[in-house]
Amino acid sequence: MGKKNAVTGFRGMMIAPVTENTLTSYKSAAAENLPFAGTMSRTGKESSTDLYYDDTLYAQVKEVAGEDVEIRIAEMNPAQMAELGLGEYDPTTGILEGDFNVPNKEYSLRFITDTVGRLPYYWNYRVLEMNGIKYDNFNTKKDSTEVCQVIITGVFKRPQMASVAPWARMQLKEDNSNEAACIAFLAAAEERPAP
Amino acid sequence: MIDHEEKIIEALVDIPGLKHVGDTYPEGLADVPSIIVELASDRVVDWRDDKPYLRELEYYLRLYGASKRTMRRILAEMDSRMDAIGYWRIFRREQSDADVKLWNTTYRTNAYNE
């Protein structure tokens, strides 16, 4: 019987700025770590139309244009917050001057999930339009410890170039022969068409 | 493994009037007031990147004494010194017998997984 591939866990997030996203090209820079992953929840942006012929349902045409996404992490350093557009950080004083808005930049989001069979999946969502970074509600300490998480919101979209899929997934082979390729899939810059 | 026993002993060892602080129990009234330090629990309370991120540590500090007046003074000093190293008292119970008075206290802190 083959290895079981039910997904467990969520870790190793990396984020890469999309530098080109046009009808004829897609490019992302090399990715940086986005550590302390907690959860990622997604909601499809769907529309559907029911078609009736011969007095019965003929077809349901469904279109999913993208996914609203919310990512929760334990912490983010102020320099990275500034880099993602939340404000300006002065390392000399340690002060982050923050805004409520981020400038809706596009990123490629990559991460790893393990499987029951211990052959992890490496994921790449190619266009995340980030539209928010904020801290969750603040609470005084009480009996049970709770981390005030950093919440990143955005929308997964299709790349403009038609031949580039909005997301891709690679799996580590049993003999680890493609491990270097998996790591590159996660961390390296990407260019389409391939150079 | 995170182990704060030495840090706690070091914080409490020179409380005025205290005869002993450590992990050995007093043998008689001559050895009190004394504080015994024991790990109550060390548990993961938050996970990130599929690994433990934050732990919660609790230590029992058993305060033995002959006089409640002395023990109250020592407990106030314990609270202050434990607070200085990041611990807060969350529980206290009296468990005295005819020979010696015992106050069981529990102190708690959070620590990054190491």
PDB file of C-alpha atoms in Angstrom:
ATOM      1  CA  MET A   1       0.000   0.000   0.000  1.00  0.00           C
ATOM      2  CA  GLY A   2       1.335   3.494  -0.833  1.00  0.00           C
ATOM      3  CA  LYS A   3       2.132   6.186   1.681  1.00  0.00           C
ATOM      4  CA  LYS A   4      -0.814   8.038   3.177  1.00  0.00           C
ATOM      5  CA  ASN A   5      -0.939  11.697   2.190  1.00  0.00           C
ATOM      6  CA  ALA A   6      -3.473  13.278   4.525  1.00  0.00           C
ATOM      7  CA  VAL A   7      -2.120  16.696   5.407  1.00  0.00           C
ATOM      8  CA  THR A   8      -1.082  17.419   8.978  1.00  0.00           C
ATOM      9  CA  GLY A   9       0.477  20.597  10.294  1.00  0.00           C
ATOM     10  CA  PHE A  10       1.462  23.918   8.751  1.00  0.00           C
ATOM     11  CA  ARG A  11       4.957  25.400   8.947  1.00  0.00           C
ATOM     12  CA  GLY A  12       7.880  27.011   7.218  1.00  0.00           C
ATOM     13  CA  MET A  13       6.107  29.957   5.583  1.00  0.00           C
ATOM     14  CA  MET A  14       8.128  32.068   3.189  1.00  0.00           C
ATOM     15  CA  ILE A  15       7.093  35.178   1.333  1.00  0.00           C
ATOM     16  CA  ALA A  16       8.488  36.569  -1.934  1.00  0.00           C
ATOM     17  CA  PRO A  17       7.613  39.893  -3.581  1.00  0.00           C
ATOM     18  CA  VAL A  18       6.046  39.524  -7.021  1.00  0.00           C
ATOM     19  CA  THR A  19       8.097  41.791  -9.243  1.00  0.00           C
ATOM     20  CA  GLU A  20       6.253  41.221 -12.516  1.00  0.00           C
ATOM     21  CA  ASN A  21       2.676  40.085 -13.070  1.00  0.00           C
ATOM     22  CA  THR A  22       1.562  40.838 -16.620  1.00  0.00           C
ATOM     23  CA  LEU A  23      -0.195  39.045 -19.462  1.00  0.00           C
ATOM     24  CA  THR A  24       3.160  37.887 -20.791  1.00  0.00           C
ATOM     25  CA  SER A  25       5.308  37.355 -17.718  1.00  0.00           C
ATOM     26  CA  TYR A  26       5.357  36.410 -14.073  1.00  0.00           C
ATOM     27  CA  LYS A  27       8.358  36.967 -11.776  1.00  0.00           C
ATOM     28  CA  SER A  28       8.883  36.686  -8.059  1.00  0.00           C
ATOM     29  CA  ALA A  29      12.030  37.471  -6.090  1.00  0.00           C
ATOM     30  CA  ALA A  30      13.694  35.027  -3.691  1.00  0.00           C
ATOM     31  CA  ALA A  31      11.573  34.351  -0.610  1.00  0.00           C
ATOM     32  CA  GLU A  32      12.175  35.375   2.998  1.00  0.00           C
ATOM     33  CA  ASN A  33      11.114  33.512   6.111  1.00  0.00           C
ATOM     34  CA  LEU A  34       7.784  34.335   7.736  1.00  0.00           C
ATOM     35  CA  PRO A  35       8.235  32.328  10.935  1.00  0.00           C
ATOM     36  CA  PHE A  36       5.951  31.171  13.747  1.00  0.00           C
ATOM     37  CA  ALA A  37       3.095  29.988  11.542  1.00  0.00           C
ATOM     38  CA  GLY A  38      -0.171  29.349  13.337  1.00  0.00           C
ATOM     39  CA  THR A  39      -3.136  29.030  10.991  1.00  0.00           C
ATOM     40  CA  MET A  40      -4.182  29.901   7.458  1.00  0.00           C
ATOM     41  CA  SER A  41      -7.873  30.004   6.621  1.00  0.00           C
ATOM     42  CA  ARG A  42      -9.240  30.571   3.114  1.00  0.00           C
ATOM     43  CA  THR A  43     -12.685  31.395   1.750  1.00  0.00           C
ATOM     44  CA  GLY A  44     -13.373  31.001  -1.955  1.00  0.00           C
ATOM     45  CA  LYS A  45     -14.625  34.012  -3.911  1.00  0.00           C
ATOM     46  CA  GLU A  46     -17.295  32.041  -5.725  1.00  0.00           C
ATOM     47  CA  SER A  47     -20.195  32.702  -7.969  1.00  0.00           C
ATOM     48  CA  SER A  48     -22.486  30.063  -9.394  1.00  0.00           C
ATOM     49  CA  THR A  49     -25.256  29.979 -11.930  1.00  0.00           C
ATOM     50  CA  ASP A  50     -27.904  27.253 -12.202  1.00  0.00           C
ATOM     51  CA  LEU A  51     -29.041  26.438 -15.719  1.00  0.00           C
ATOM     52  CA  TYR A  52     -32.448  24.778 -16.220  1.00  0.00           C
ATOM     53  CA  TYR A  53     -33.556  22.967 -19.365  1.00  0.00           C
ATOM     54  CA  ASP A  54     -36.334  20.419 -19.876  1.00  0.00           C
ATOM     55  CA  ASP A  55     -37.789  21.489 -16.503  1.00  0.00           C
ATOM     56  CA  THR A  56     -34.826  20.238 -14.612  1.00  0.00           C
ATOM     57  CA  LEU A  57     -31.383  21.359 -13.508  1.00  0.00           C
ATOM     58  CA  TYR A  58     -29.139  21.034 -16.552  1.00  0.00           C
ATOM     59  CA  ALA A  59     -25.892  22.302 -15.056  1.00  0.00           C
ATOM     60  CA  GLN A  60     -24.429  24.414 -12.297  1.00  0.00           C
ATOM     61  CA  VAL A  61     -21.666  26.627 -13.561  1.00  0.00           C
ATOM     62  CA  LYS A  62     -19.348  27.673 -10.777  1.00  0.00           C
ATOM     63  CA  GLU A  63     -16.541  30.182 -10.994  1.00  0.00           C
ATOM     64  CA  VAL A  64     -13.935  30.651  -8.265  1.00  0.00           C
ATOM     65  CA  ALA A  65     -12.057  33.859  -8.918  1.00  0.00           C
ATOM     66  CA  GLY A  66      -9.739  33.608  -5.922  1.00  0.00           C
ATOM     67  CA  GLU A  67      -9.661  33.104  -2.177  1.00  0.00           C
ATOM     68  CA  ASP A  68      -9.855  35.512   0.742  1.00  0.00           C
ATOM     69  CA  VAL A  69      -7.115  34.472   3.126  1.00  0.00           C
ATOM     70  CA  GLU A  70      -6.304  35.090   6.755  1.00  0.00           C
ATOM     71  CA  ILE A  71      -2.937  34.016   8.179  1.00  0.00           C
ATOM     72  CA  ARG A  72      -2.163  34.066  11.895  1.00  0.00           C
ATOM     73  CA  ILE A  73       1.381  34.004  13.212  1.00  0.00           C
ATOM     74  CA  ALA A  74       2.773  34.380  16.713  1.00  0.00           C
ATOM     75  CA  GLU A  75       4.966  37.397  16.062  1.00  0.00           C
ATOM     76  CA  MET A  76       6.555  39.542  13.360  1.00  0.00           C
ATOM     77  CA  ASN A  77       9.589  41.740  13.830  1.00  0.00           C
ATOM     78  CA  PRO A  78       9.052  45.461  13.187  1.00  0.00           C
ATOM     79  CA  ALA A  79      11.573  45.570  10.331  1.00  0.00           C
ATOM     80  CA  GLN A  80       9.584  42.960   8.449  1.00  0.00           C
ATOM     81  CA  MET A  81       6.330  44.800   9.180  1.00  0.00           C
ATOM     82  CA  ALA A  82       7.851  47.929   7.654  1.00  0.00           C
ATOM     83  CA  GLU A  83       9.124  45.935   4.682  1.00  0.00           C
ATOM     84  CA  LEU A  84       5.588  44.650   4.048  1.00  0.00           C
ATOM     85  CA  GLY A  85       4.381  48.248   4.003  1.00  0.00           C
ATOM     86  CA  LEU A  86       2.777  48.703   7.411  1.00  0.00           C
ATOM     87  CA  GLY A  87       4.916  51.712   8.268  1.00  0.00           C
ATOM     88  CA  GLU A  88       8.463  52.893   8.862  1.00  0.00           C
ATOM     89  CA  TYR A  89      10.918  51.358  11.275  1.00  0.00           C
ATOM     90  CA  ASP A  90      13.947  53.088  12.806  1.00  0.00           C
ATOM     91  CA  PRO A  91      16.343  50.425  14.121  1.00  0.00           C
ATOM     92  CA  THR A  92      18.298  53.067  16.071  1.00  0.00           C
ATOM     93  CA  THR A  93      15.346  54.036  18.238  1.00  0.00           C
ATOM     94  CA  GLY A  94      13.426  50.767  17.909  1.00  0.00           C
ATOM     95  CA  ILE A  95      10.265  52.639  16.940  1.00  0.00           C
ATOM     96  CA  LEU A  96       7.855  51.418  14.299  1.00  0.00           C
ATOM     97  CA  GLU A  97       5.635  54.246  13.022  1.00  0.00           C
ATOM     98  CA  GLY A  98       2.669  52.223  11.803  1.00  0.00           C
ATOM     99  CA  ASP A  99      -0.377  52.860   9.683  1.00  0.00           C
ATOM    100  CA  PHE A 100      -3.713  51.081   9.562  1.00  0.00           C
ATOM    101  CA  ASN A 101      -3.324  50.353   5.835  1.00  0.00           C
ATOM    102  CA  VAL A 102      -0.805  48.385   3.816  1.00  0.00           C
ATOM    103  CA  PRO A 103      -0.289  49.278   0.170  1.00  0.00           C
ATOM    104  CA  ASN A 104      -1.840  46.128  -1.414  1.00  0.00           C
ATOM    105  CA  LYS A 105       1.389  44.702  -2.770  1.00  0.00           C
ATOM    106  CA  GLU A 106       1.551  41.265  -4.345  1.00  0.00           C
ATOM    107  CA  TYR A 107       3.574  38.393  -2.921  1.00  0.00           C
ATOM    108  CA  SER A 108       4.123  34.731  -3.564  1.00  0.00           C
ATOM    109  CA  LEU A 109       3.357  32.742  -0.403  1.00  0.00           C
ATOM    110  CA  ARG A 110       5.052  29.394   0.114  1.00  0.00           C
ATOM    111  CA  PHE A 111       4.823  26.949   3.018  1.00  0.00           C
ATOM    112  CA  ILE A 112       5.147  23.304   4.034  1.00  0.00           C
ATOM    113  CA  THR A 113       2.622  20.817   5.332  1.00  0.00           C
ATOM    114  CA  ASP A 114       3.520  17.383   6.554  1.00  0.00           C
ATOM    115  CA  THR A 115       1.594  14.271   5.612  1.00  0.00           C
ATOM    116  CA  VAL A 116       0.641  11.200   7.587  1.00  0.00           C
ATOM    117  CA  GLY A 117       3.165   9.297   5.459  1.00  0.00           C
ATOM    118  CA  ARG A 118       5.894  11.824   6.435  1.00  0.00           C
ATOM    119  CA  LEU A 119       6.515  13.013   2.858  1.00  0.00           C
ATOM    120  CA  PRO A 120       5.833  16.752   3.141  1.00  0.00           C
ATOM    121  CA  TYR A 121       4.074  18.904   0.595  1.00  0.00           C
ATOM    122  CA  TYR A 122       5.689  22.171  -0.470  1.00  0.00           C
ATOM    123  CA  TRP A 123       3.140  24.778  -1.543  1.00  0.00           C
ATOM    124  CA  ASN A 124       3.354  27.934  -3.623  1.00  0.00           C
ATOM    125  CA  TYR A 125       0.438  30.334  -3.948  1.00  0.00           C
ATOM    126  CA  ARG A 126       1.771  32.607  -6.642  1.00  0.00           C
ATOM    127  CA  VAL A 127      -0.196  35.828  -6.098  1.00  0.00           C
ATOM    128  CA  LEU A 128      -1.236  36.972  -2.651  1.00  0.00           C
ATOM    129  CA  GLU A 129      -2.468  40.546  -2.713  1.00  0.00           C
ATOM    130  CA  MET A 130      -1.856  41.548   0.893  1.00  0.00           C
ATOM    131  CA  ASN A 131      -4.388  44.060   2.195  1.00  0.00           C
ATOM    132  CA  GLY A 132      -3.913  44.013   5.949  1.00  0.00           C
ATOM    133  CA  ILE A 133      -1.538  43.371   8.845  1.00  0.00           C
ATOM    134  CA  LYS A 134      -2.652  43.924  12.403  1.00  0.00           C
ATOM    135  CA  TYR A 135      -2.457  42.547  15.914  1.00  0.00           C
ATOM    136  CA  ASP A 136      -5.366  40.575  17.303  1.00  0.00           C
ATOM    137  CA  ASN A 137      -7.235  41.864  20.344  1.00  0.00           C
ATOM    138  CA  PHE A 138      -5.095  42.593  23.380  1.00  0.00           C
ATOM    139  CA  ASN A 139      -6.036  40.806  26.614  1.00  0.00           C
ATOM    140  CA  THR A 140      -4.667  41.059  30.107  1.00  0.00           C
ATOM    141  CA  LYS A 141      -2.951  37.932  31.383  1.00  0.00           C
ATOM    142  CA  LYS A 142      -5.149  35.385  33.046  1.00  0.00           C
ATOM    143  CA  ASP A 143      -5.201  31.777  34.093  1.00  0.00           C
ATOM    144  CA  SER A 144      -4.504  30.302  30.670  1.00  0.00           C
ATOM    145  CA  THR A 145      -1.804  31.812  28.470  1.00  0.00           C
ATOM    146  CA  GLU A 146      -2.865  33.239  25.109  1.00  0.00           C
ATOM    147  CA  VAL A 147      -0.600  34.712  22.456  1.00  0.00           C
ATOM    148  CA  CYS A 148      -1.862  37.913  20.816  1.00  0.00           C
ATOM    149  CA  GLN A 149      -1.366  36.895  17.195  1.00  0.00           C
ATOM    150  CA  VAL A 150      -0.374  38.965  14.194  1.00  0.00           C
ATOM    151  CA  ILE A 151      -3.087  38.651  11.530  1.00  0.00           C
ATOM    152  CA  ILE A 152      -2.209  38.991   7.862  1.00  0.00           C
ATOM    153  CA  THR A 153      -5.101  39.253   5.415  1.00  0.00           C
ATOM    154  CA  GLY A 154      -5.261  39.276   1.666  1.00  0.00           C
ATOM    155  CA  VAL A 155      -6.627  37.560  -1.386  1.00  0.00           C
ATOM    156  CA  PHE A 156      -5.141  34.786  -3.487  1.00  0.00           C
ATOM    157  CA  LYS A 157      -5.537  35.708  -7.162  1.00  0.00           C
ATOM    158  CA  ARG A 158      -4.692  34.171 -10.516  1.00  0.00           C
ATOM    159  CA  PRO A 159      -1.500  35.398 -12.173  1.00  0.00           C
ATOM    160  CA  GLN A 160      -2.317  37.462 -15.234  1.00  0.00           C
ATOM    161  CA  MET A 161      -0.319  35.187 -17.517  1.00  0.00           C
ATOM    162  CA  ALA A 162      -2.830  32.526 -18.507  1.00  0.00           C
ATOM    163  CA  SER A 163      -0.414  29.603 -18.533  1.00  0.00           C
ATOM    164  CA  VAL A 164       0.729  30.188 -14.946  1.00  0.00           C
ATOM    165  CA  ALA A 165      -1.402  28.376 -12.374  1.00  0.00           C
ATOM    166  CA  PRO A 166      -2.469  30.259  -9.241  1.00  0.00           C
ATOM    167  CA  TRP A 167      -1.006  27.610  -6.981  1.00  0.00           C
ATOM    168  CA  ALA A 168       1.284  24.603  -7.176  1.00  0.00           C
ATOM    169  CA  ARG A 169       2.344  21.824  -4.851  1.00  0.00           C
ATOM    170  CA  MET A 170       5.396  19.607  -4.845  1.00  0.00           C
ATOM    171  CA  GLN A 171       5.960  16.503  -2.738  1.00  0.00           C
ATOM    172  CA  LEU A 172       9.179  15.152  -1.343  1.00  0.00           C
ATOM    173  CA  LYS A 173       9.979  11.759  -2.855  1.00  0.00           C
ATOM    174  CA  GLU A 174      10.452   8.738  -0.666  1.00  0.00           C
ATOM    175  CA  ASP A 175      14.171   8.542  -1.443  1.00  0.00           C
ATOM    176  CA  ASN A 176      14.608  12.317  -0.835  1.00  0.00           C
ATOM    177  CA  SER A 177      16.076  12.608  -4.332  1.00  0.00           C
ATOM    178  CA  ASN A 178      14.176  15.820  -5.034  1.00  0.00           C
ATOM    179  CA  GLU A 179      14.844  17.500  -1.686  1.00  0.00           C
ATOM    180  CA  ALA A 180      17.003  20.248  -3.180  1.00  0.00           C
ATOM    181  CA  ALA A 181      14.336  20.935  -5.779  1.00  0.00           C
ATOM    182  CA  CYS A 182      11.662  21.113  -3.054  1.00  0.00           C
ATOM    183  CA  ILE A 183      13.718  23.633  -1.094  1.00  0.00           C
ATOM    184  CA  ALA A 184      14.254  25.693  -4.238  1.00  0.00           C
ATOM    185  CA  PHE A 185      10.499  25.485  -4.941  1.00  0.00           C
ATOM    186  CA  LEU A 186       9.969  27.011  -1.517  1.00  0.00           C
ATOM    187  CA  ALA A 187      12.696  29.617  -1.431  1.00  0.00           C
ATOM    188  CA  ALA A 188      13.972  30.529  -4.875  1.00  0.00           C
ATOM    189  CA  ALA A 189      12.941  33.284  -7.252  1.00  0.00           C
ATOM    190  CA  GLU A 190      10.544  32.177  -9.972  1.00  0.00           C
ATOM    191  CA  GLU A 191      10.284  33.389 -13.557  1.00  0.00           C
ATOM    192  CA  ARG A 192       7.754  32.527 -16.273  1.00  0.00           C
ATOM    193  CA  PRO A 193       8.246  31.948 -19.085  1.00  0.00           C
ATOM    194  CA  ALA A 194      11.309  30.132 -17.791  1.00  0.00           C
ATOM    195  CA  PRO A 195      14.506  31.947 -18.860  1.00  0.00           C
TER     196      PRO A 195
ATOM    197  CA  MET B   1      14.663  21.416  28.796  1.00  0.00           C
ATOM    198  CA  ILE B   2      13.832  24.570  30.733  1.00  0.00           C
ATOM    199  CA  ASP B   3      14.786  24.317  34.407  1.00  0.00           C
ATOM    200  CA  HIS B   4      14.449  27.348  36.662  1.00  0.00           C
ATOM    201  CA  GLU B   5      15.112  25.617  39.970  1.00  0.00           C
ATOM    202  CA  GLU B   6      18.582  27.122  40.402  1.00  0.00           C
ATOM    203  CA  LYS B   7      17.344  30.557  39.374  1.00  0.00           C
ATOM    204  CA  ILE B   8      14.570  30.383  41.985  1.00  0.00           C
ATOM    205  CA  ILE B   9      16.882  29.157  44.737  1.00  0.00           C
ATOM    206  CA  GLU B  10      19.331  31.948  43.939  1.00  0.00           C
ATOM    207  CA  ALA B  11      16.527  34.534  44.100  1.00  0.00           C
ATOM    208  CA  LEU B  12      15.272  33.351  47.506  1.00  0.00           C
ATOM    209  CA  VAL B  13      18.394  32.123  49.301  1.00  0.00           C
ATOM    210  CA  ASP B  14      19.176  35.306  51.240  1.00  0.00           C
ATOM    211  CA  ILE B  15      15.698  36.166  52.478  1.00  0.00           C
ATOM    212  CA  PRO B  16      16.302  37.410  56.028  1.00  0.00           C
ATOM    213  CA  GLY B  17      15.517  34.763  58.649  1.00  0.00           C
ATOM    214  CA  LEU B  18      15.284  31.884  56.182  1.00  0.00           C
ATOM    215  CA  LYS B  19      17.291  28.830  57.300  1.00  0.00           C
ATOM    216  CA  HIS B  20      17.240  26.872  54.054  1.00  0.00           C
ATOM    217  CA  VAL B  21      15.967  26.909  50.472  1.00  0.00           C
ATOM    218  CA  GLY B  22      16.482  23.959  48.157  1.00  0.00           C
ATOM    219  CA  ASP B  23      15.106  20.557  47.275  1.00  0.00           C
ATOM    220  CA  THR B  24      15.598  18.777  50.638  1.00  0.00           C
ATOM    221  CA  TYR B  25      12.911  18.684  53.314  1.00  0.00           C
ATOM    222  CA  PRO B  26      13.475  20.039  56.836  1.00  0.00           C
ATOM    223  CA  GLU B  27      14.089  17.351  59.457  1.00  0.00           C
ATOM    224  CA  GLY B  28      12.809  19.324  62.404  1.00  0.00           C
ATOM    225  CA  LEU B  29      11.908  22.698  63.819  1.00  0.00           C
ATOM    226  CA  ALA B  30      15.561  23.629  63.952  1.00  0.00           C
ATOM    227  CA  ASP B  31      15.585  23.686  60.149  1.00  0.00           C
ATOM    228  CA  VAL B  32      12.672  26.096  59.698  1.00  0.00           C
ATOM    229  CA  PRO B  33      11.696  28.465  58.248  1.00  0.00           C
ATOM    230  CA  SER B  34      12.676  26.783  55.026  1.00  0.00           C
ATOM    231  CA  ILE B  35      11.462  26.701  51.420  1.00  0.00           C
ATOM    232  CA  ILE B  36      11.401  23.565  49.305  1.00  0.00           C
ATOM    233  CA  VAL B  37      11.414  24.123  45.527  1.00  0.00           C
ATOM    234  CA  GLU B  38       9.739  21.545  43.272  1.00  0.00           C
ATOM    235  CA  LEU B  39       8.650  21.610  39.628  1.00  0.00           C
ATOM    236  CA  ALA B  40       4.846  21.362  39.499  1.00  0.00           C
ATOM    237  CA  SER B  41       4.415  21.347  35.723  1.00  0.00           C
ATOM    238  CA  ASP B  42       6.144  22.222  32.481  1.00  0.00           C
ATOM    239  CA  ARG B  43       3.677  22.238  29.592  1.00  0.00           C
ATOM    240  CA  VAL B  44       3.389  23.576  26.062  1.00  0.00           C
ATOM    241  CA  VAL B  45       0.682  26.226  25.715  1.00  0.00           C
ATOM    242  CA  ASP B  46       1.279  27.398  22.136  1.00  0.00           C
ATOM    243  CA  TRP B  47       2.526  25.704  18.982  1.00  0.00           C
ATOM    244  CA  ARG B  48       4.005  27.420  15.909  1.00  0.00           C
ATOM    245  CA  ASP B  49       5.600  25.927  12.777  1.00  0.00           C
ATOM    246  CA  ASP B  50       4.537  22.495  14.098  1.00  0.00           C
ATOM    247  CA  LYS B  51       6.822  22.922  17.132  1.00  0.00           C
ATOM    248  CA  PRO B  52       6.336  24.043  20.748  1.00  0.00           C
ATOM    249  CA  TYR B  53       6.652  27.847  20.866  1.00  0.00           C
ATOM    250  CA  LEU B  54       5.638  28.841  24.378  1.00  0.00           C
ATOM    251  CA  ARG B  55       5.698  26.864  27.597  1.00  0.00           C
ATOM    252  CA  GLU B  56       4.107  27.457  30.970  1.00  0.00           C
ATOM    253  CA  LEU B  57       6.122  26.516  34.049  1.00  0.00           C
ATOM    254  CA  GLU B  58       4.763  26.139  37.555  1.00  0.00           C
ATOM    255  CA  TYR B  59       6.818  25.569  40.680  1.00  0.00           C
ATOM    256  CA  TYR B  60       5.627  24.481  44.121  1.00  0.00           C
ATOM    257  CA  LEU B  61       7.336  26.459  46.840  1.00  0.00           C
ATOM    258  CA  ARG B  62       6.583  24.798  50.168  1.00  0.00           C
ATOM    259  CA  LEU B  63       7.196  27.230  53.017  1.00  0.00           C
ATOM    260  CA  TYR B  64       7.750  25.477  56.384  1.00  0.00           C
ATOM    261  CA  GLY B  65       7.762  27.499  59.576  1.00  0.00           C
ATOM    262  CA  ALA B  66       6.948  27.633  63.258  1.00  0.00           C
ATOM    263  CA  SER B  67       5.355  31.071  63.404  1.00  0.00           C
ATOM    264  CA  LYS B  68       2.697  32.422  61.034  1.00  0.00           C
ATOM    265  CA  ARG B  69       3.904  35.936  61.681  1.00  0.00           C
ATOM    266  CA  THR B  70       7.364  35.028  60.365  1.00  0.00           C
ATOM    267  CA  MET B  71       5.854  33.073  57.502  1.00  0.00           C
ATOM    268  CA  ARG B  72       3.740  36.050  56.414  1.00  0.00           C
ATOM    269  CA  ARG B  73       6.841  38.209  56.249  1.00  0.00           C
ATOM    270  CA  ILE B  74       8.747  35.558  54.309  1.00  0.00           C
ATOM    271  CA  LEU B  75       5.829  34.996  51.902  1.00  0.00           C
ATOM    272  CA  ALA B  76       5.685  38.694  51.092  1.00  0.00           C
ATOM    273  CA  GLU B  77       9.406  38.608  50.370  1.00  0.00           C
ATOM    274  CA  MET B  78       8.956  35.428  48.262  1.00  0.00           C
ATOM    275  CA  ASP B  79       6.245  37.123  46.181  1.00  0.00           C
ATOM    276  CA  SER B  80       8.415  40.148  45.575  1.00  0.00           C
ATOM    277  CA  ARG B  81      11.547  38.188  44.615  1.00  0.00           C
ATOM    278  CA  MET B  82       9.635  35.707  42.428  1.00  0.00           C
ATOM    279  CA  ASP B  83       7.927  38.619  40.673  1.00  0.00           C
ATOM    280  CA  ALA B  84      11.367  40.086  39.955  1.00  0.00           C
ATOM    281  CA  ILE B  85      12.302  36.915  38.023  1.00  0.00           C
ATOM    282  CA  GLY B  86       8.996  36.766  36.150  1.00  0.00           C
ATOM    283  CA  TYR B  87       6.919  34.473  38.328  1.00  0.00           C
ATOM    284  CA  TRP B  88       3.522  35.295  39.872  1.00  0.00           C
ATOM    285  CA  ARG B  89       1.822  33.434  42.676  1.00  0.00           C
ATOM    286  CA  ILE B  90      -1.402  31.783  41.556  1.00  0.00           C
ATOM    287  CA  PHE B  91      -2.270  29.497  44.499  1.00  0.00           C
ATOM    288  CA  ARG B  92      -1.718  29.196  48.242  1.00  0.00           C
ATOM    289  CA  ARG B  93      -2.950  26.614  50.719  1.00  0.00           C
ATOM    290  CA  GLU B  94      -2.286  25.958  54.379  1.00  0.00           C
ATOM    291  CA  GLN B  95      -1.441  22.366  55.261  1.00  0.00           C
ATOM    292  CA  SER B  96      -0.172  22.586  58.818  1.00  0.00           C
ATOM    293  CA  ASP B  97       0.022  19.923  61.498  1.00  0.00           C
ATOM    294  CA  ALA B  98       0.630  19.991  65.254  1.00  0.00           C
ATOM    295  CA  ASP B  99       4.408  20.254  64.882  1.00  0.00           C
ATOM    296  CA  VAL B 100       5.026  22.566  61.962  1.00  0.00           C
ATOM    297  CA  LYS B 101       3.168  25.002  59.765  1.00  0.00           C
ATOM    298  CA  LEU B 102       3.230  24.509  56.004  1.00  0.00           C
ATOM    299  CA  TRP B 103       2.072  26.881  53.307  1.00  0.00           C
ATOM    300  CA  ASN B 104       1.996  25.376  49.845  1.00  0.00           C
ATOM    301  CA  THR B 105       2.313  28.018  47.136  1.00  0.00           C
ATOM    302  CA  THR B 106       2.336  27.700  43.362  1.00  0.00           C
ATOM    303  CA  TYR B 107       4.146  30.191  41.133  1.00  0.00           C
ATOM    304  CA  ARG B 108       3.757  30.400  37.360  1.00  0.00           C
ATOM    305  CA  THR B 109       5.636  31.884  34.415  1.00  0.00           C
ATOM    306  CA  ASN B 110       5.853  31.604  30.628  1.00  0.00           C
ATOM    307  CA  ALA B 111       9.017  30.749  28.782  1.00  0.00           C
ATOM    308  CA  TYR B 112      10.020  30.349  25.162  1.00  0.00           C
ATOM    309  CA  ASN B 113      10.746  26.752  24.287  1.00  0.00           C
ATOM    310  CA  GLU B 114      14.494  26.223  24.373  1.00  0.00           C
TER     311      GLU B 114
END
